[in-house]
N, CA, C and O atoms as a printed pandas DataFrame, in Angstrom:
     atom_number atom_name residue_name chain_id  residue_number  x_coord  y_coord  z_coord
0              1         N          UNK        A               1    6.601  -10.755    6.054
1              2        CA          UNK        A               1    5.203  -10.706    5.676
2              3         C          UNK        A               1    4.831  -12.062    5.096
3              4         O          UNK        A               1    5.629  -12.705    4.414
4              5         N          UNK        A               2    3.627  -12.475    5.374
5              6        CA          UNK        A               2    3.163  -13.764    4.893
6              7         C          UNK        A               2    3.029  -13.764    3.379
7              8         O          UNK        A               2    2.740  -12.739    2.762
8              9         N          UNK        A               3    3.240  -14.910    2.810
9             10        CA          UNK        A               3    3.106  -15.067    1.365
10            11         C          UNK        A               3    1.773  -15.727    1.043
11            12         O          UNK        A               3    1.708  -16.700    0.293
12            13         N          UNK        A               4    0.710  -15.175    1.628
13            14        CA          UNK        A               4   -0.623  -15.706    1.375
14            15         C          UNK        A               4   -1.112  -15.223    0.023
15            16         O          UNK        A               4   -0.942  -14.058   -0.334
16            17         N          UNK        A               5   -1.711  -16.118   -0.711
17            18        CA          UNK        A               5   -2.255  -15.776   -2.023
18            19         C          UNK        A               5   -3.772  -15.784   -1.911
19            20         O          UNK        A               5   -4.373  -16.798   -1.556
20            21         N          UNK        A               6   -4.383  -14.652   -2.215
21            22        CA          UNK        A               6   -5.832  -14.531   -2.190
22            23         C          UNK        A               6   -6.316  -14.530   -3.635
23            24         O          UNK        A               6   -6.318  -13.482   -4.281
24            25         N          UNK        A               7   -6.727  -15.687   -4.154
25            26        CA          UNK        A               7   -7.013  -15.806   -5.577
26            27         C          UNK        A               7   -8.085  -14.857   -6.101
27            28         O          UNK        A               7   -8.021  -14.450   -7.261
28            29         N          UNK        A               8   -9.056  -14.499   -5.289
29            30        CA          UNK        A               8  -10.108  -13.618   -5.775
30            31         C          UNK        A               8   -9.627  -12.184   -5.944
31            32         O          UNK        A               8  -10.314  -11.374   -6.567
32            33         N          UNK        A               9   -8.458  -11.855   -5.398
33            34        CA          UNK        A               9   -7.945  -10.494   -5.474
34            35         C          UNK        A               9   -6.654  -10.386   -6.269
35            36         O          UNK        A               9   -6.399   -9.350   -6.883
36            37         N          UNK        A              10   -5.841  -11.422   -6.272
37            38        CA          UNK        A              10   -4.511  -11.368   -6.851
38            39         C          UNK        A              10   -4.464  -12.117   -8.180
39            40         O          UNK        A              10   -4.992  -13.223   -8.287
40            41         N          UNK        A              11   -3.837  -11.524   -9.185
41            42        CA          UNK        A              11   -3.659  -12.264  -10.432
42            43         C          UNK        A              11   -2.870  -13.547  -10.191
43            44         O          UNK        A              11   -1.938  -13.565   -9.388
44            45         N          UNK        A              12   -3.236  -14.595  -10.872
45            46        CA          UNK        A              12   -2.628  -15.911  -10.653
46            47         C          UNK        A              12   -1.152  -15.946  -11.023
47            48         O          UNK        A              12   -0.412  -16.782  -10.506
48            49         N          UNK        A              13   -0.710  -15.062  -11.901
49            50        CA          UNK        A              13    0.671  -15.121  -12.371
50            51         C          UNK        A              13    1.655  -14.277  -11.547
51            52         O          UNK        A              13    2.811  -14.128  -11.942
52            53         N          UNK        A              14    1.217  -13.728  -10.420
53            54        CA          UNK        A              14    2.141  -12.990   -9.552
54            55         C          UNK        A              14    3.091  -14.012   -8.922
55            56         O          UNK        A              14    2.644  -14.921   -8.223
56            57         N          UNK        A              15    4.411  -13.867   -9.167
57            58        CA          UNK        A              15    5.357  -14.841   -8.636
58            59         C          UNK        A              15    5.405  -14.842   -7.107
59            60         O          UNK        A              15    5.060  -13.857   -6.454
60            61         N          UNK        A              16    5.833  -15.949   -6.570
61            62        CA          UNK        A              16    5.884  -16.160   -5.116
62            63         C          UNK        A              16    6.643  -15.046   -4.395
63            64         O          UNK        A              16    6.204  -14.583   -3.342
64            65         N          UNK        A              17    7.772  -14.614   -4.948
65            66        CA          UNK        A              17    8.581  -13.603   -4.256
66            67         C          UNK        A              17    7.955  -12.205   -4.302
67            68         O          UNK        A              17    8.377  -11.325   -3.552
68            69         N          UNK        A              18    6.960  -11.983   -5.165
69            70        CA          UNK        A              18    6.299  -10.682   -5.225
70            71         C          UNK        A              18    4.989  -10.641   -4.447
71            72         O          UNK        A              18    4.364   -9.586   -4.344
72            73         N          UNK        A              19    4.572  -11.771   -3.905
73            74        CA          UNK        A              19    3.303  -11.813   -3.171
74            75         C          UNK        A              19    3.272  -10.830   -1.999
75            76         O          UNK        A              19    2.272  -10.129   -1.842
76            77         N          UNK        A              20    4.317  -10.742   -1.170
77            78        CA          UNK        A              20    4.252   -9.755   -0.071
78            79         C          UNK        A              20    4.100   -8.322   -0.582
79            80         O          UNK        A              20    3.365   -7.528    0.005
80            81         N          UNK        A              21    4.788   -7.994   -1.665
81            82        CA          UNK        A              21    4.683   -6.651   -2.233
82            83         C          UNK        A              21    3.272   -6.401   -2.763
83            84         O          UNK        A              21    2.709   -5.325   -2.563
84            85         N          UNK        A              22    2.708   -7.395   -3.437
85            86        CA          UNK        A              22    1.363   -7.248   -3.979
86            87         C          UNK        A              22    0.349   -7.085   -2.840
87            88         O          UNK        A              22   -0.521   -6.216   -2.892
88            89         N          UNK        A              23    0.472   -7.932   -1.816
89            90        CA          UNK        A              23   -0.464   -7.850   -0.685
90            91         C          UNK        A              23   -0.377   -6.495    0.013
91            92         O          UNK        A              23   -1.400   -5.915    0.377
92            93         N          UNK        A              24    0.840   -5.994    0.198
93            94        CA          UNK        A              24    1.029   -4.708    0.860
94            95         C          UNK        A              24    0.444   -3.576    0.022
95            96         O          UNK        A              24   -0.233   -2.695    0.551
96            97         N          UNK        A              25    0.704   -3.601   -1.276
97            98        CA          UNK        A              25    0.140   -2.594   -2.174
98            99         C          UNK        A              25   -1.384   -2.652   -2.129
99           100         O          UNK        A              25   -2.050   -1.617   -2.077
100          101         N          UNK        A              26   -1.927   -3.859   -2.150
101          102        CA          UNK        A              26   -3.380   -4.041   -2.116
102          103         C          UNK        A              26   -3.954   -3.508   -0.794
103          104         O          UNK        A              26   -4.982   -2.831   -0.794
104          105         N          UNK        A              27   -3.301   -3.809    0.312
105          106        CA          UNK        A              27   -3.785   -3.347    1.624
106          107         C          UNK        A              27   -3.753   -1.824    1.712
107          108         O          UNK        A              27   -4.692   -1.209    2.217
108          109         N          UNK        A              28   -2.673   -1.215    1.221
109          110        CA          UNK        A              28   -2.572    0.247    1.282
110          111         C          UNK        A              28   -3.618    0.906    0.380
111          112         O          UNK        A              28   -4.234    1.898    0.769
112          113         N          UNK        A              29   -3.820    0.360   -0.816
113          114        CA          UNK        A              29   -4.826    0.929   -1.718
114          115         C          UNK        A              29   -6.237    0.740   -1.149
115          116         O          UNK        A              29   -7.087    1.618   -1.290
116          117         N          UNK        A              30   -6.478   -0.388   -0.516
117          118        CA          UNK        A              30   -7.788   -0.633    0.105
118          119         C          UNK        A              30   -8.011    0.343    1.247
119          120         O          UNK        A              30   -9.097    0.906    1.382
120          121         N          UNK        A              31   -6.979    0.549    2.077
121          122        CA          UNK        A              31   -7.091    1.503    3.184
122          123         C          UNK        A              31   -7.407    2.901    2.633
123          124         O          UNK        A              31   -8.285    3.592    3.150
124          125         N          UNK        A              32   -6.691    3.309    1.588
125          126        CA          UNK        A              32   -6.915    4.637    1.013
126          127         C          UNK        A              32   -8.332    4.777    0.469
127          128         O          UNK        A              32   -8.972    5.812    0.653
128          129         N          UNK        A              33   -8.821    3.734   -0.200
129          130        CA          UNK        A              33  -10.176    3.782   -0.745
130          131         C          UNK        A              33  -11.212    3.875    0.370
131          132         O          UNK        A              33  -12.153    4.665    0.283
132          133         N          UNK        A              34  -11.042    3.075    1.409
133          134        CA          UNK        A              34  -12.014    3.075    2.518
134          135         C          UNK        A              34  -12.017    4.387    3.287
135          136         O          UNK        A              34  -13.032    4.782    3.860
136          137         N          UNK        A              35  -10.882    5.049    3.291
137          138        CA          UNK        A              35  -10.783    6.316    4.013
138          139         C          UNK        A              35  -10.855    7.524    3.087
139          140         O          UNK        A              35  -10.562    8.648    3.494
140          141         N          UNK        A              36  -11.244    7.283    1.850
141          142        CA          UNK        A              36  -11.414    8.336    0.851
142          143         C          UNK        A              36  -10.170    9.217    0.739
143          144         O          UNK        A              36  -10.260   10.444    0.688
144          145         N          UNK        A              37   -9.025    8.571    0.702
145          146        CA          UNK        A              37   -7.732    9.262    0.615
146          147         C          UNK        A              37   -7.154    8.994   -0.768
147          148         O          UNK        A              37   -6.782    7.864   -1.083
148          149         N          UNK        A              38   -7.078   10.043   -1.598
149          150        CA          UNK        A              38   -6.698    9.851   -2.993
150          151         C          UNK        A              38   -5.316   10.400   -3.337
151          152         O          UNK        A              38   -4.967   10.480   -4.515
152          153         N          UNK        A              39   -4.539   10.771   -2.356
153          154        CA          UNK        A              39   -3.186   11.280   -2.595
154          155         C          UNK        A              39   -2.359   10.197   -3.289
155          156         O          UNK        A              39   -2.295    9.069   -2.802
156          157         N          UNK        A              40   -1.731   10.521   -4.409
157          158        CA          UNK        A              40   -0.837    9.609   -5.137
158          159         C          UNK        A              40   -1.544    8.364   -5.667
159          160         O          UNK        A              40   -0.900    7.333   -5.864
160          161         N          UNK        A              41   -2.835    8.438   -5.899
161          162        CA          UNK        A              41   -3.598    7.289   -6.387
162          163         C          UNK        A              41   -3.041    6.761   -7.706
163          164         O          UNK        A              41   -2.917    5.549   -7.881
164          165         N          UNK        A              42   -2.704    7.655   -8.636
165          166        CA          UNK        A              42   -2.149    7.231   -9.926
166          167         C          UNK        A              42   -0.831    6.512   -9.769
167          168         O          UNK        A              42   -0.579    5.519  -10.451
168          169         N          UNK        A              43    0.019    7.002   -8.874
169          170        CA          UNK        A              43    1.314    6.364   -8.639
170          171         C          UNK        A              43    1.131    4.973   -8.049
171          172         O          UNK        A              43    1.835    4.043   -8.444
172          173         N          UNK        A              44    0.205    4.810   -7.115
173          174        CA          UNK        A              44   -0.057    3.485   -6.549
174          175         C          UNK        A              44   -0.549    2.522   -7.617
175          176         O          UNK        A              44   -0.207    1.340   -7.590
176          177         N          UNK        A              45   -1.345    3.011   -8.554
177          178        CA          UNK        A              45   -1.817    2.149   -9.653
178          179         C          UNK        A              45   -0.665    1.768  -10.580
179          180         O          UNK        A              45   -0.630    0.645  -11.084
180          181         N          UNK        A              46    0.278    2.683  -10.814
181          182        CA          UNK        A              46    1.457    2.356  -11.622
182          183         C          UNK        A              46    2.300    1.285  -10.938
183          184         O          UNK        A              46    2.830    0.390  -11.598
184          185         N          UNK        A              47    2.421    1.375   -9.626
185          186        CA          UNK        A              47    3.160    0.358   -8.863
186          187         C          UNK        A              47    2.451   -0.984   -8.988
187          188         O          UNK        A              47    3.096   -2.020   -9.152
188          189         N          UNK        A              48    1.133   -0.965   -8.910
189          190        CA          UNK        A              48    0.357   -2.201   -9.065
190          191         C          UNK        A              48    0.634   -2.835  -10.430
191          192         O          UNK        A              48    0.856   -4.042  -10.518
192          193         N          UNK        A              49    0.622   -2.029  -11.487
193          194        CA          UNK        A              49    0.873   -2.567  -12.832
194          195         C          UNK        A              49    2.278   -3.159  -12.944
195          196         O          UNK        A              49    2.471   -4.187  -13.594
196          197         N          UNK        A              50    3.253   -2.513  -12.313
197          198        CA          UNK        A              50    4.620   -3.031  -12.356
198          199         C          UNK        A              50    4.715   -4.383  -11.652
199          200         O          UNK        A              50    5.379   -5.297  -12.142
200          201         N          UNK        A              51    4.057   -4.508  -10.514
201          202        CA          UNK        A              51    4.068   -5.786   -9.788
202          203         C          UNK        A              51    3.382   -6.859  -10.617
203          204         O          UNK        A              51    3.877   -7.981  -10.722
204          205         N          UNK        A              52    2.244   -6.516  -11.204
205          206        CA          UNK        A              52    1.521   -7.495  -12.007
206          207         C          UNK        A              52    2.280   -7.871  -13.270
207          208         O          UNK        A              52    2.009   -8.913  -13.867
208          209         N          UNK        A              53    3.238   -7.027  -13.690
209          210        CA          UNK        A              53    4.106   -7.336  -14.832
210          211         C          UNK        A              53    5.383   -8.045  -14.391
211          212         O          UNK        A              53    6.293   -8.260  -15.191
212          213         N          UNK        A              54    5.438   -8.401  -13.120
213          214        CA          UNK        A              54    6.599   -9.096  -12.533
214          215         C          UNK        A              54    7.866   -8.252  -12.603
215          216         O          UNK        A              54    8.962   -8.791  -12.752
216          217         N          UNK        A              55    7.725   -6.952  -12.499
217          218        CA          UNK        A              55    8.861   -6.046  -12.591
218          219         C          UNK        A              55    9.087   -5.359  -11.249
219          220         O          UNK        A              55    8.711   -4.201  -11.065
220          221         N          UNK        A              56    9.702   -6.077  -10.315
221          222        CA          UNK        A              56    9.943   -5.529   -8.982
222          223         C          UNK        A              56   10.876   -4.320   -9.011
223          224         O          UNK        A              56   10.624   -3.354   -8.290
224          225         N          UNK        A              57   11.952   -4.329   -9.820
225          226        CA          UNK        A              57   12.797   -3.124   -9.851
226          227         C          UNK        A              57   12.011   -1.871  -10.253
227          228         O          UNK        A              57   12.211   -0.803   -9.674
228          229         N          UNK        A              58   11.127   -1.995  -11.233
229          230        CA          UNK        A              58   10.320   -0.840  -11.635
230          231         C          UNK        A              58    9.370   -0.438  -10.510
231          232         O          UNK        A              58    9.206    0.750  -10.234
232          233         N          UNK        A              59    8.733   -1.434   -9.849
233          234        CA          UNK        A              59    7.821   -1.139   -8.741
234          235         C          UNK        A              59    8.556   -0.402   -7.622
235          236         O          UNK        A              59    8.026    0.554   -7.057
236          237         N          UNK        A              60    9.768   -0.840   -7.304
237          238        CA          UNK        A              60   10.540   -0.179   -6.246
238          239         C          UNK        A              60   10.958    1.223   -6.662
239          240         O          UNK        A              60   10.950    2.144   -5.845
240          241         N          UNK        A              61   11.323    1.389   -7.931
241          242        CA          UNK        A              61   11.689    2.714   -8.421
242          243         C          UNK        A              61   10.502    3.662   -8.346
243          244         O          UNK        A              61   10.651    4.814   -7.936
244          245         N          UNK        A              62    9.328    3.186   -8.738
245          246        CA          UNK        A              62    8.118    4.005   -8.625
246          247         C          UNK        A              62    7.791    4.305   -7.169
247          248         O          UNK        A              62    7.379    5.418   -6.841
248          249         N          UNK        A              63    7.971    3.317   -6.293
249          250        CA          UNK        A              63    7.668    3.498   -4.875
250          251         C          UNK        A              63    8.531    4.595   -4.261
251          252         O          UNK        A              63    8.095    5.290   -3.344
252          253         N          UNK        A              64    9.741    4.748   -4.760
253          254        CA          UNK        A              64   10.624    5.803   -4.255
254          255         C          UNK        A              64   10.088    7.196   -4.590
255          256         O          UNK        A              64   10.488    8.184   -3.976
256          257         N          UNK        A              65    9.184    7.268   -5.563
257          258        CA          UNK        A              65    8.598    8.555   -5.948
258          259         C          UNK        A              65    7.437    8.956   -5.044
259          260         O          UNK        A              65    6.967   10.092   -5.103
260          261         N          UNK        A              66    6.969    8.023   -4.202
261          262        CA          UNK        A              66    5.879    8.343   -3.285
262          263         C          UNK        A              66    6.416    9.301   -2.224
263          264         O          UNK        A              66    7.286    8.919   -1.441
264          265         N          UNK        A              67    5.918   10.531   -2.181
265          266        CA          UNK        A              67    6.482   11.516   -1.260
266          267         C          UNK        A              67    6.166   11.179    0.196
267          268         O          UNK        A              67    5.002   11.053    0.577
268          269         N          UNK        A              68    7.206   11.036    0.995
269          270        CA          UNK        A              68    7.062   10.724    2.419
270          271         C          UNK        A              68    7.885   11.708    3.243
271          272         O          UNK        A              68    8.951   12.150    2.815
272          273         N          UNK        A              69    7.384   12.045    4.419
273          274        CA          UNK        A              69    8.194   12.766    5.383
274          275         C          UNK        A              69    8.109   14.273    5.383
275          276         O          UNK        A              69    9.127   14.935    5.587
276          277         N          UNK        A              70    6.961   14.834    5.168
277          278        CA          UNK        A              70    6.841   16.279    5.263
278          279         C          UNK        A              70    5.419   16.735    5.032
279          280         O          UNK        A              70    4.536   15.941    4.708
280          281         N          UNK        A              71    5.213   18.017    5.203
281          282        CA          UNK        A              71    3.873   18.559    5.000
282          283         C          UNK        A              71    3.449   18.374    3.543
283          284         O          UNK        A              71    4.213   18.654    2.620
284          285         N          UNK        A              72    2.237   17.907    3.360
285          286        CA          UNK        A              72    1.716   17.690    2.031
286          287         C          UNK        A              72    2.141   16.371    1.407
287          288         O          UNK        A              72    1.731   16.054    0.291
288          289         N          UNK        A              73    2.953   15.604    2.109
289          290        CA          UNK        A              73    3.405   14.312    1.593
290          291         C          UNK        A              73    2.337   13.245    1.839
291          292         O          UNK        A              73    1.354   13.483    2.540
292          293         N          UNK        A              74    2.547   12.083    1.258
293          294        CA          UNK        A              74    1.576   11.002    1.356
294          295         C          UNK        A              74    1.264   10.641    2.806
295          296         O          UNK        A              74    0.114   10.369    3.152
296          297         N          UNK        A              75    2.293   10.639    3.649
297          298        CA          UNK        A              75    2.096   10.243    5.044
298          299         C          UNK        A              75    1.602   11.379    5.936
299          300         O          UNK        A              75    1.448   11.186    7.142
300          301         N          UNK        A              76    1.351   12.553    5.369
301          302        CA          UNK        A              76    0.842   13.699    6.121
302          303         C          UNK        A              76   -0.686   13.662    6.108
303          304         O          UNK        A              76   -1.340   14.452    5.427
304          305         N          UNK        A              77   -1.231   12.730    6.873
305          306        CA          UNK        A              77   -2.680   12.514    6.877
306          307         C          UNK        A              77   -3.098   12.059    8.256
307          308         O          UNK        A              77   -2.490   11.158    8.835
308          309         N          UNK        A              78   -4.133   12.681    8.780
309          310        CA          UNK        A              78   -4.701   12.277   10.066
310          311         C          UNK        A              78   -6.155   11.930    9.848
311          312         O          UNK        A              78   -6.911   12.716    9.277
312          313         N          UNK        A              79   -6.541   10.768   10.298
313          314        CA          UNK        A              79   -7.916   10.301   10.144
314          315         C          UNK        A              79   -8.791   10.991   11.178
315          316         O          UNK        A              79   -8.474   10.994   12.368
316          317         N          UNK        A              80   -9.890   11.572   10.724
317          318        CA          UNK        A              80  -10.842   12.160   11.654
318          319         C          UNK        A              80  -11.963   11.154   11.889
319          320         O          UNK        A              80  -12.093   10.176   11.152
320          321         N          UNK        A              81  -12.759   11.393   12.903
321          322        CA          UNK        A              81  -13.867   10.476   13.180
322          323         C          UNK        A              81  -14.877   10.494   12.040
323          324         O          UNK        A              81  -15.607    9.522   11.844
324          325         N          UNK        A              82  -14.924   11.579   11.295
325          326        CA          UNK        A              82  -15.822   11.655   10.142
326          327         C          UNK        A              82  -15.316   10.743    9.027
327          328         O          UNK        A              82  -16.110   10.086    8.353
328          329         N          UNK        A              83  -13.987   10.701    8.829
329          330        CA          UNK        A              83  -13.385    9.898    7.772
330          331         C          UNK        A              83  -13.329    8.414    8.119
331          332         O          UNK        A              83  -13.317    7.575    7.218
332          333         N          UNK        A              84  -13.295    8.080    9.388
333          334        CA          UNK        A              84  -13.106    6.707    9.826
334          335         C          UNK        A              84  -14.313    5.843    9.474
335          336         O          UNK        A              84  -15.448    6.156    9.832
336          337         N          UNK        A              85  -14.040    4.747    8.763
337          338        CA          UNK        A              85  -15.127    3.864    8.330
338          339         C          UNK        A              85  -15.845    3.220    9.511
339          340         O          UNK        A              85  -17.069    3.091    9.493
340          341         N          UNK        A              86  -15.099    2.816   10.535
341          342        CA          UNK        A              86  -15.729    2.128   11.666
342          343         C          UNK        A              86  -15.885    3.019   12.900
343          344         O          UNK        A              86  -16.235    2.535   13.977
344          345         N          UNK        A              87  -15.627    4.313   12.743
345          346        CA          UNK        A              87  -15.814    5.237   13.859
346          347         C          UNK        A              87  -14.678    5.249   14.862
347          348         O          UNK        A              87  -14.813    5.832   15.938
348          349         N          UNK        A              88  -13.553    4.612   14.532
349          350        CA          UNK        A              88  -12.414    4.563   15.439
350          351         C          UNK        A              88  -11.184    5.130   14.723
351          352         O          UNK        A              88  -10.391    4.373   14.163
352          353         N          UNK        A              89  -11.023    6.451   14.740
353          354        CA          UNK        A              89   -9.915    7.050   14.000
354          355         C          UNK        A              89   -8.544    6.627   14.504
355          356         O          UNK        A              89   -7.605    6.560   13.711
356          357         N          UNK        A              90   -8.394    6.340   15.794
357          358        CA          UNK        A              90   -7.070    5.928   16.284
358          359         C          UNK        A              90   -6.664    4.580   15.686
359          360         O          UNK        A              90   -5.492    4.365   15.377
360          361         N          UNK        A              91   -7.625    3.679   15.525
361          362        CA          UNK        A              91   -7.348    2.386   14.886
362          363         C          UNK        A              91   -6.955    2.596   13.423
363          364         O          UNK        A              91   -5.954    2.048   12.962
364          365         N          UNK        A              92   -7.740    3.384   12.700
365          366        CA          UNK        A              92   -7.441    3.631   11.291
366          367         C          UNK        A              92   -6.084    4.303   11.119
367          368         O          UNK        A              92   -5.343    3.967   10.196
368          369         N          UNK        A              93   -5.750    5.243   11.992
369          370        CA          UNK        A              93   -4.464    5.929   11.909
370          371         C          UNK        A              93   -3.322    4.955   12.168
371          372         O          UNK        A              93   -2.301    5.002   11.482
372          373         N          UNK        A              94   -3.481    4.079   13.143
373          374        CA          UNK        A              94   -2.447    3.099   13.465
374          375         C          UNK        A              94   -2.239    2.122   12.318
375          376         O          UNK        A              94   -1.101    1.763   12.014
376          377         N          UNK        A              95   -3.316    1.688   11.679
377          378        CA          UNK        A              95   -3.205    0.793   10.529
378          379         C          UNK        A              95   -2.455    1.490    9.397
379          380         O          UNK        A              95   -1.591    0.884    8.763
380          381         N          UNK        A              96   -2.777    2.756    9.137
381          382        CA          UNK        A              96   -2.102    3.527    8.097
382          383         C          UNK        A              96   -0.601    3.609    8.377
383          384         O          UNK        A              96    0.212    3.387    7.479
384          385         N          UNK        A              97   -0.239    3.923    9.605
385          386        CA          UNK        A              97    1.175    4.032    9.960
386          387         C          UNK        A              97    1.890    2.683    9.860
387          388         O          UNK        A              97    3.047    2.629    9.444
388          389         N          UNK        A              98    1.215    1.599   10.237
389          390        CA          UNK        A              98    1.814    0.264   10.112
390          391         C          UNK        A              98    2.015   -0.112    8.646
391          392         O          UNK        A              98    3.037   -0.696    8.287
392          393         N          UNK        A              99    1.049    0.220    7.808
393          394        CA          UNK        A              99    1.195   -0.042    6.378
394          395         C          UNK        A              99    2.374    0.744    5.805
395          396         O          UNK        A              99    3.138    0.210    5.002
396          397         N          UNK        A             100    2.528    2.001    6.207
397          398        CA          UNK        A             100    3.647    2.809    5.720
398          399         C          UNK        A             100    4.981    2.266    6.212
399          400         O          UNK        A             100    5.967    2.296    5.476
400          401         N          UNK        A             101    5.027    1.773    7.441
401          402        CA          UNK        A             101    6.252    1.172    7.967
402          403         C          UNK        A             101    6.636   -0.035    7.113
403          404         O          UNK        A             101    7.792   -0.176    6.714
404          405         N          UNK        A             102    5.667   -0.901    6.836
405          406        CA          UNK        A             102    5.939   -2.074    5.996
406          407         C          UNK        A             102    6.306   -1.645    4.580
407          408         O          UNK        A             102    7.161   -2.260    3.942
408          409         N          UNK        A             103    5.660   -0.589    4.091
409          410        CA          UNK        A             103    5.944   -0.081    2.754
410          411         C          UNK        A             103    7.429    0.282    2.622
411          412         O          UNK        A             103    8.086   -0.106    1.656
412          413         N          UNK        A             104    7.946    1.028    3.598
413          414        CA          UNK        A             104    9.354    1.427    3.530
414          415         C          UNK        A             104   10.271    0.218    3.620
415          416         O          UNK        A             104   11.338    0.196    3.007
416          417         N          UNK        A             105    9.861   -0.775    4.373
417          418        CA          UNK        A             105   10.692   -1.983    4.521
418          419         C          UNK        A             105   10.747   -2.792    3.222
419          420         O          UNK        A             105   11.821   -3.227    2.808
420          421         N          UNK        A             106    9.614   -2.989    2.591
421          422        CA          UNK        A             106    9.559   -3.855    1.405
422          423         C          UNK        A             106    9.903   -3.127    0.111
423          424         O          UNK        A             106   10.554   -3.700   -0.763
424          425         N          UNK        A             107    9.480   -1.887   -0.024
425          426        CA          UNK        A             107    9.683   -1.202   -1.296
426          427         C          UNK        A             107   10.923   -0.316   -1.322
427          428         O          UNK        A             107   11.524   -0.120   -2.378
428          429         N          UNK        A             108   11.302    0.210   -0.185
429          430        CA          UNK        A             108   12.433    1.136   -0.152
430          431         C          UNK        A             108   13.686    0.520    0.445
431          432         O          UNK        A             108   14.720    1.181    0.551
432          433         N          UNK        A             109   13.596   -0.749    0.836
433          434        CA          UNK        A             109   14.736   -1.483    1.397
434          435         C          UNK        A             109   15.362   -0.779    2.587
435          436         O          UNK        A             109   16.583   -0.758    2.740
436          437         N          UNK        A             110   14.510   -0.201    3.430
437          438        CA          UNK        A             110   15.010    0.490    4.628
438          439         C          UNK        A             110   14.955   -0.452    5.810
439          440         O          UNK        A             110   15.329   -0.073    6.920
């Protein structure tokens, strides 16, 4: 993942090695907000605080608490055309799945 720093969105003190984690967390939270998906919102905010505190081990430990892989879990969500911001639910669903794939790679070391 690119280590791009977006100053208007990212705190200036986020270390270089945490930038991909911060960007991924930001992208997933933005996707959830745009699609009105509030599952695990508090946990995502706790992960954000851990990253902003430069505590990657804590962020990864919290990320492991995000329920994945079953009915009612975070990844058990299908975008409908009503929920889709741009009217293309297949695009929104694909973005969500790509974000989750990256999430498992960066936060869960899979």
